[in-house]
XYZ file of C-alpha atoms in Angstrom:
547
model
C 60.432 43.149 27.333
C 61.456 40.571 24.742
C 64.545 39.011 23.283
C 65.301 38.173 19.684
C 67.272 35.131 18.600
C 68.799 35.397 15.152
C 70.648 32.476 13.610
C 73.433 33.393 11.228
C 72.810 32.994 7.529
C 73.821 29.591 6.324
C 73.497 27.924 9.738
C 73.209 24.126 9.527
C 69.900 22.425 10.086
C 71.415 19.515 11.943
C 74.082 19.152 14.605
C 77.132 21.259 13.921
C 78.949 24.510 14.514
C 76.734 27.560 14.376
C 76.937 31.226 15.105
C 73.976 33.000 16.672
C 73.338 36.586 17.656
C 71.216 37.226 20.734
C 69.764 40.715 21.012
C 68.136 41.936 24.198
C 65.715 44.813 23.784
C 65.446 47.399 26.563
C 64.590 51.055 26.944
C 68.265 51.858 26.486
C 68.724 50.086 23.176
C 70.061 46.728 22.058
C 72.861 44.566 23.379
C 74.192 41.907 21.044
C 76.263 38.879 21.885
C 77.722 36.506 19.341
C 78.063 32.889 20.375
C 80.244 30.440 18.521
C 79.971 26.930 19.853
C 78.167 23.715 19.164
C 74.401 23.643 19.449
C 71.961 21.030 18.229
C 69.202 21.858 15.792
C 66.409 19.479 16.731
C 63.527 18.283 14.609
C 60.358 18.496 16.715
C 57.440 17.235 14.662
C 56.639 18.646 11.270
C 56.561 22.386 11.857
C 58.218 22.732 15.225
C 61.912 22.927 16.072
C 64.624 25.187 17.354
C 68.086 25.683 18.688
C 68.759 23.332 21.570
C 70.591 25.417 24.173
C 72.378 22.333 25.463
C 75.758 22.753 23.877
C 77.973 19.906 22.831
C 81.077 22.083 22.988
C 82.742 24.324 25.525
C 80.683 25.156 28.581
C 82.295 28.571 28.605
C 80.012 29.690 25.792
C 76.728 28.219 26.897
C 73.544 30.141 26.110
C 71.951 31.859 29.061
C 75.291 32.792 30.605
C 74.684 36.445 29.845
C 71.751 36.569 32.267
C 73.788 37.395 35.380
C 75.195 33.885 35.439
C 71.887 32.003 35.087
C 72.642 28.650 33.521
C 69.209 27.655 32.256
C 68.814 27.942 28.469
C 66.433 30.220 26.664
C 63.147 28.759 25.451
C 63.213 27.187 22.023
C 61.822 29.406 19.270
C 59.583 27.997 16.556
C 61.367 27.068 13.363
C 60.771 29.397 10.419
C 59.652 28.073 7.077
C 60.317 28.977 3.495
C 62.200 32.204 2.728
C 62.395 32.995 6.432
C 65.215 30.475 6.728
C 67.563 32.994 5.147
C 67.223 35.133 8.257
C 65.721 33.167 11.137
C 64.314 35.621 13.676
C 61.969 34.656 16.501
C 60.686 36.155 19.707
C 61.691 34.328 22.865
C 61.686 35.101 26.538
C 64.688 35.164 28.829
C 65.508 32.402 31.337
C 62.629 31.505 33.635
C 60.562 34.220 31.981
C 62.866 36.881 33.397
C 63.576 40.127 31.655
C 66.884 40.319 29.820
C 68.553 43.386 31.328
C 70.927 45.737 29.616
C 73.465 46.410 32.303
C 75.581 49.093 30.744
C 76.386 52.440 32.276
C 73.053 54.009 33.282
C 71.605 57.049 31.618
C 72.601 60.402 32.978
C 70.724 60.959 36.211
C 69.723 58.437 38.815
C 67.796 55.276 38.162
C 66.946 52.326 40.286
C 69.068 49.259 39.563
C 68.403 45.654 40.464
C 69.695 46.308 43.944
C 67.342 49.242 44.390
C 70.156 51.747 44.682
C 70.239 54.915 42.628
C 73.164 55.094 40.235
C 74.738 57.989 38.398
C 76.639 57.762 35.163
C 76.826 58.023 31.425
C 74.179 56.846 29.055
C 75.336 53.665 27.378
C 74.723 49.985 27.013
C 76.790 46.936 27.786
C 77.074 44.756 24.742
C 78.914 41.840 23.279
C 80.544 41.924 19.881
C 78.333 43.606 17.277
C 77.321 41.635 14.243
C 80.050 41.522 11.645
C 82.779 42.655 14.042
C 85.201 40.650 16.106
C 83.704 37.253 15.349
C 87.237 35.896 15.015
C 87.647 36.436 18.751
C 85.371 33.431 19.261
C 87.288 31.075 16.984
C 89.566 28.756 18.943
C 92.616 27.224 17.297
C 94.902 24.568 18.801
C 97.360 27.168 20.115
C 94.776 29.831 21.082
C 92.412 27.816 23.281
C 91.128 30.879 25.164
C 89.962 32.709 22.053
C 86.564 34.186 22.791
C 87.246 35.155 26.400
C 87.397 38.839 27.246
C 89.328 39.868 30.346
C 89.519 43.378 31.778
C 92.892 43.944 33.439
C 93.591 46.925 35.661
C 97.046 46.131 37.033
C 100.573 47.533 37.045
C 104.160 46.284 37.355
C 104.796 42.516 37.010
C 102.393 40.169 38.815
C 99.014 41.242 37.420
C 100.220 42.184 33.917
C 102.200 38.950 33.533
C 99.090 36.952 34.433
C 97.034 38.924 31.912
C 99.710 38.462 29.253
C 99.738 34.690 29.825
C 95.986 34.633 29.152
C 96.409 36.882 26.089
C 99.072 34.542 24.693
C 96.516 31.746 24.925
C 94.073 33.715 22.780
C 92.008 35.714 25.284
C 91.172 39.330 24.498
C 92.784 41.191 27.393
C 91.807 44.845 27.764
C 94.330 46.642 29.947
C 92.971 49.770 31.640
C 95.409 52.489 32.720
C 95.095 56.046 33.925
C 95.288 58.575 31.052
C 98.860 59.488 31.989
C 99.798 55.829 32.378
C 100.323 53.745 35.487
C 103.408 53.747 37.680
C 105.033 51.162 35.405
C 104.480 52.892 32.073
C 107.963 54.414 31.874
C 109.802 51.804 33.917
C 113.302 50.678 32.968
C 114.728 49.177 30.861
C 113.913 51.765 28.205
C 114.638 52.208 24.505
C 116.933 55.046 23.347
C 113.880 57.296 22.901
C 112.818 56.681 26.508
C 109.954 54.269 25.756
C 109.703 51.468 28.298
C 110.811 48.069 27.008
C 109.571 46.648 30.304
C 105.994 47.879 29.780
C 105.846 46.925 26.131
C 107.106 43.397 26.724
C 104.760 42.720 29.650
C 101.714 43.903 27.711
C 102.181 42.192 24.366
C 98.998 41.237 22.575
C 96.687 43.249 24.830
C 94.358 46.151 24.084
C 94.758 49.480 25.884
C 92.125 51.773 27.380
C 93.221 55.019 29.054
C 90.569 55.860 31.642
C 90.598 57.869 34.871
C 89.018 55.221 37.088
C 89.778 57.310 40.172
C 86.992 59.690 39.183
C 83.413 58.501 39.904
C 82.387 58.609 36.249
C 85.502 56.740 35.128
C 85.077 54.196 37.882
C 81.525 53.559 36.675
C 82.802 52.927 33.153
C 85.418 50.475 34.461
C 82.752 48.627 36.454
C 80.550 48.410 33.353
C 83.426 46.918 31.336
C 84.220 44.426 34.094
C 80.616 43.214 34.313
C 79.587 43.410 30.663
C 76.974 40.925 29.463
C 77.866 37.684 27.748
C 79.351 34.319 28.700
C 82.778 35.444 27.474
C 82.725 38.567 29.664
C 82.585 39.309 33.366
C 86.259 38.580 34.137
C 88.244 41.235 36.006
C 91.929 41.041 37.026
C 93.432 43.889 39.061
C 95.935 44.989 41.682
C 94.437 48.406 42.384
C 94.787 49.602 45.977
C 92.920 52.282 47.885
C 89.350 53.415 48.331
C 88.540 53.736 44.638
C 89.274 50.126 43.700
C 86.426 47.914 42.572
C 85.584 45.157 45.013
C 84.055 41.792 44.297
C 80.908 42.492 46.307
C 79.919 45.516 44.248
C 80.776 43.800 40.969
C 78.651 40.811 42.005
C 75.681 43.139 42.534
C 75.884 44.011 38.850
C 76.586 40.504 37.620
C 76.116 37.499 39.874
C 78.592 35.275 38.033
C 81.393 37.834 37.769
C 84.948 36.569 38.217
C 87.266 38.934 40.086
C 90.906 38.048 40.757
C 92.605 40.662 42.924
C 96.396 40.664 43.350
C 97.817 42.336 46.445
C 100.961 42.387 48.565
C 99.858 40.733 51.808
C 96.662 38.983 52.869
C 95.724 41.883 55.157
C 96.059 44.369 52.303
C 99.392 45.836 53.373
C 101.854 46.513 50.551
C 104.577 44.115 49.484
C 106.665 43.669 46.350
C 108.860 40.865 45.108
C 111.975 42.116 46.849
C 110.295 42.540 50.234
C 108.503 39.200 50.000
C 111.770 37.504 49.062
C 113.531 39.045 52.056
C 110.796 37.902 54.441
C 110.901 34.223 53.465
C 114.657 33.908 54.007
C 115.914 33.352 50.460
C 118.557 36.163 50.504
C 120.171 34.558 53.582
C 120.672 31.348 51.564
C 121.997 33.169 48.507
C 125.591 34.190 47.769
C 129.128 33.043 48.619
C 129.608 30.940 51.724
C 131.820 33.562 53.376
C 129.462 36.471 52.618
C 127.694 37.887 55.677
C 125.092 40.244 54.162
C 121.908 39.003 52.443
C 122.002 38.763 48.644
C 118.896 39.708 46.652
C 118.082 37.891 43.450
C 117.689 39.944 40.263
C 114.749 38.077 38.761
C 111.359 39.045 40.309
C 110.460 35.374 40.559
C 107.651 35.802 43.100
C 105.979 38.388 40.863
C 105.933 36.011 37.915
C 104.773 33.107 40.055
C 102.003 35.316 41.444
C 100.960 36.244 37.905
C 100.741 32.592 36.897
C 98.783 31.852 40.087
C 96.351 34.638 39.203
C 95.931 33.227 35.680
C 95.298 29.792 37.189
C 92.660 31.370 39.422
C 90.907 32.863 36.397
C 90.786 29.499 34.625
C 89.612 27.674 37.759
C 86.858 30.265 38.290
C 85.766 29.902 34.657
C 85.438 26.168 35.114
C 83.427 26.726 38.291
C 81.173 29.229 36.525
C 80.601 26.824 33.649
C 79.689 24.024 36.054
C 77.597 25.936 38.593
C 76.740 29.345 37.139
C 78.397 30.989 40.138
C 80.972 33.777 40.152
C 84.165 33.944 42.207
C 86.023 36.524 44.247
C 89.680 35.469 44.487
C 92.538 37.223 46.273
C 96.158 36.363 45.490
C 98.696 37.778 47.953
C 102.325 37.965 46.823
C 103.544 37.049 50.312
C 101.302 33.961 50.318
C 102.742 32.849 46.993
C 106.299 33.171 48.315
C 105.477 31.334 51.558
C 103.678 28.586 49.658
C 106.669 28.100 47.355
C 109.324 27.787 50.070
C 106.923 25.695 52.130
C 106.234 23.320 49.260
C 109.986 22.858 48.745
C 110.300 21.708 52.340
C 112.497 24.656 53.307
C 110.294 25.822 56.174
C 109.969 22.312 57.579
C 113.741 21.854 57.288
C 114.437 25.074 59.196
C 111.893 24.242 61.883
C 113.422 20.821 62.534
C 117.006 22.112 62.405
C 116.274 25.101 64.620
C 118.098 27.429 62.206
C 118.024 28.665 58.647
C 119.935 26.917 55.894
C 123.525 28.204 55.468
C 124.830 29.493 52.148
C 126.355 27.081 49.656
C 127.693 29.504 47.063
C 126.980 28.118 43.599
C 126.681 24.541 44.820
C 123.341 22.813 44.273
C 121.686 21.903 47.569
C 121.209 18.187 48.219
C 123.067 16.883 45.153
C 126.108 17.736 43.050
C 126.163 20.809 40.887
C 128.597 23.697 40.683
C 130.214 26.110 38.228
C 133.666 25.715 36.690
C 135.945 28.226 34.928
C 137.249 27.386 31.438
C 140.604 28.040 29.778
C 139.164 30.855 27.629
C 137.660 32.841 30.487
C 134.125 31.437 30.342
C 132.217 29.521 32.987
C 129.904 26.515 32.834
C 127.343 25.088 35.250
C 127.517 21.298 35.565
C 125.092 19.053 37.448
C 124.777 15.354 38.238
C 121.344 14.817 39.780
C 120.871 11.154 38.801
C 123.180 8.121 38.742
C 123.155 8.217 34.944
C 124.184 11.864 34.876
C 126.969 11.152 37.378
C 128.303 8.300 35.240
C 128.171 10.539 32.153
C 130.141 13.306 33.900
C 132.810 10.879 35.072
C 133.093 9.351 31.575
C 133.350 12.746 29.823
C 136.098 13.959 32.166
C 137.954 10.627 32.409
C 137.581 10.482 36.193
C 135.604 7.267 36.614
C 138.546 5.300 38.115
C 139.491 8.198 40.397
C 136.055 8.440 41.992
C 135.683 4.647 42.184
C 138.908 4.541 44.219
C 137.735 7.335 46.508
C 134.442 5.682 47.492
C 135.920 3.194 50.030
C 138.205 5.881 51.438
C 135.214 8.101 52.322
C 132.805 5.216 52.910
C 130.646 6.695 50.171
C 128.480 5.580 47.287
C 128.704 8.386 44.750
C 125.780 6.991 42.772
C 123.578 8.496 45.528
C 122.710 12.176 45.696
C 123.342 12.440 49.421
C 126.946 11.250 49.160
C 127.662 13.417 46.137
C 126.323 16.351 48.137
C 128.389 15.423 51.206
C 131.586 15.228 49.140
C 130.758 18.161 46.855
C 133.942 20.115 47.650
C 136.161 17.090 46.986
C 134.396 16.334 43.699
C 134.725 19.963 42.619
C 138.458 19.994 43.395
C 139.049 16.841 41.318
C 137.052 18.050 38.306
C 138.255 21.660 38.244
C 141.618 21.076 36.452
C 139.836 19.283 33.594
C 137.628 22.306 32.919
C 140.403 24.863 33.446
C 142.540 23.130 30.823
C 140.005 23.382 27.991
C 138.081 26.029 26.107
C 134.300 26.315 26.076
C 133.879 24.829 22.603
C 135.820 21.659 23.393
C 134.114 21.293 26.761
C 130.698 21.632 25.146
C 131.436 19.023 22.491
C 132.696 16.464 25.016
C 129.905 17.019 27.522
C 127.226 16.869 24.832
C 128.685 13.675 23.405
C 128.477 12.046 26.846
C 124.993 13.534 27.501
C 126.124 15.471 30.558
C 123.692 17.930 32.163
C 125.381 21.316 31.762
C 124.957 24.874 30.491
C 127.273 27.794 29.656
C 127.008 31.102 31.493
C 125.957 33.913 29.150
C 125.128 37.566 29.465
C 121.753 38.763 28.194
C 123.232 40.120 24.957
C 124.608 36.727 23.994
C 121.366 35.051 25.063
C 119.334 37.401 22.843
C 121.675 36.964 19.870
C 121.590 33.172 20.030
C 117.828 33.068 20.526
C 117.216 35.280 17.493
C 119.487 33.064 15.382
C 117.587 29.911 16.398
C 114.649 29.274 14.013
C 112.914 27.169 16.667
C 113.146 29.771 19.408
C 110.142 31.558 20.902
C 112.176 34.784 20.713
C 111.888 36.978 17.668
C 112.006 40.632 16.659
C 108.730 42.505 16.239
C 107.794 45.990 15.098
C 106.680 47.614 18.338
C 104.807 50.942 18.057
C 106.757 53.645 19.860
C 109.942 51.583 19.846
C 110.575 50.131 16.394
C 112.350 46.794 16.171
C 112.096 45.103 19.569
C 113.165 41.656 20.733
C 110.154 39.875 22.212
C 109.213 36.385 23.385
C 106.104 34.373 22.572
C 104.265 32.270 25.124
C 106.258 29.211 26.255
C 103.443 26.675 25.731
C 103.936 24.765 22.489
C 100.720 23.190 21.221
C 101.633 20.172 19.093
C 105.038 21.758 18.627
C 103.823 25.205 17.586
C 103.189 28.500 19.319
C 101.685 31.829 18.338
C 104.286 34.518 17.494
C 104.389 37.467 19.897
C 102.077 40.367 19.103
C 103.094 43.982 19.785
C 101.851 45.842 22.823
C 99.417 48.696 22.167
C 100.238 52.328 22.575
C 98.668 53.662 25.745
C 95.001 54.427 25.026
C 95.028 53.047 21.470
C 91.741 51.193 21.937
C 89.932 53.595 24.263
C 87.270 54.839 21.875
C 86.776 51.533 20.079
C 86.339 49.534 23.301
C 84.004 52.039 24.960
C 81.864 52.402 21.854
C 81.745 48.704 20.989
C 81.269 47.228 24.439
C 79.512 50.052 26.289
C 77.720 51.606 23.334
C 78.998 55.149 23.920
C 78.325 57.586 21.089
C 80.879 59.871 19.461
C 79.395 62.813 21.351
C 79.686 61.001 24.675
C 83.262 60.013 23.922
C 84.082 63.579 22.947
C 82.784 64.841 26.255
C 84.881 62.296 28.126
C 87.977 63.374 26.228
C 87.257 67.046 26.900
C 86.825 66.305 30.602
C 90.155 64.422 30.707
C 88.465 61.212 31.816
C 89.729 59.206 28.841
C 92.499 59.622 26.302
C 93.808 58.130 23.112
C 97.420 57.318 22.212
C 98.415 60.866 21.206
C 96.903 62.433 24.302
C 98.373 59.774 26.590
C 101.915 60.400 25.399
C 101.892 64.124 26.098
């Protein structure tokens, strides 16, 4: 077997940015991978030279990474002369003289794989991006630093999809795989007037969608092939699938040694958990709500889900760095209950409870350990006001004209209100003194005075007002996009601003929009093979998925 290295037309002869296409010949066909990075074209004597595989750019795109994680570069090809420079094509061997395998879905019937096991499946070939298509996926801009990475996501609800969306907002190509009828979150509320889920569409912005029955053996084989596709930008799998049919790291690593698999689950032992159960188990509802309220109070925001999603995204990036440095893959498990325990532990709440011998009591809307509380206004609004630092405390006293009052109270209570601990100890007294000032003024006047004094505060709003104000703000990350299946939809971009700018939000795909294109481009399936899969109900496109 041989490999062919083809430098793109117009490639520089000296150090610089180049694009190269590596094609690996096998009995199944060709698999092509486009690299865009920095390689050095070295002069070696008069007639001899080649592409130096030692890159001067990102290690994520190093040559040789498509050989099951092997990090050693391919041998240098001889430099062509004369007209051949227009299309430089040379025969080279794979790393360490090894064959360059095409690890797509095997031909129909059994064949012996690298592990010696017989495999069944569709005829196809794993491939990178074909020449002339998708090259822009490898072009990184300041606010899309992950451009060129391809991540297969098979996850539902909040944690996994939010992690995948964070990576997509940074430029990665995230391919979400759902069952043909959609996952359990596909119709989840809130919904648009036509019944389309605003929840699903907002959590899957900027992704691609493949509708595939991965519970069936043939569909599961296709999913595994996508997750372990060749190329340094591939081999990244994020999921929260449960049950016997889920893909496990060990079997993915048999296909591709440097595969990265981040699996999100409820508890470390595999038992189920969701945000609301994890929140209940770490004691937060018993600290939430009015002081005289006996029953636990759940929070509305699924904070642990989002924190788990960001932890999963962090795991992907850490595993990529490890793969770039060592050539090794990673199997990572992120348990929602672990994330919640880590958070309350890192805040010192568990240590506090252990030392006190009891859980923390409720404080209503008071901020724990400092001064902060809500106040009603004369026009029926409410504001949240905090004084966490001495400067913020001085500003609050100056804005409300209470500096002399609190100065006089300090010796009475043997307190120093410039300290957080004393402000916290006297929180009820401070609130009682400040309340009449807020009750006697409207929100507009309060805002002007507090802003002038640089007080730390914020008005309470409902989500309608929040959306309206965000859309009216030209610097906001919130905008209105044309979402297929919905129409005009309010959506948020990623919160990271790179040198002050961020990419606008991209619409979510219709379920199954990219099924055929992804399976044909990356697995090499023919139109006939795709037709058979559609007829068998193993895959579907957007029209089929919505019926």
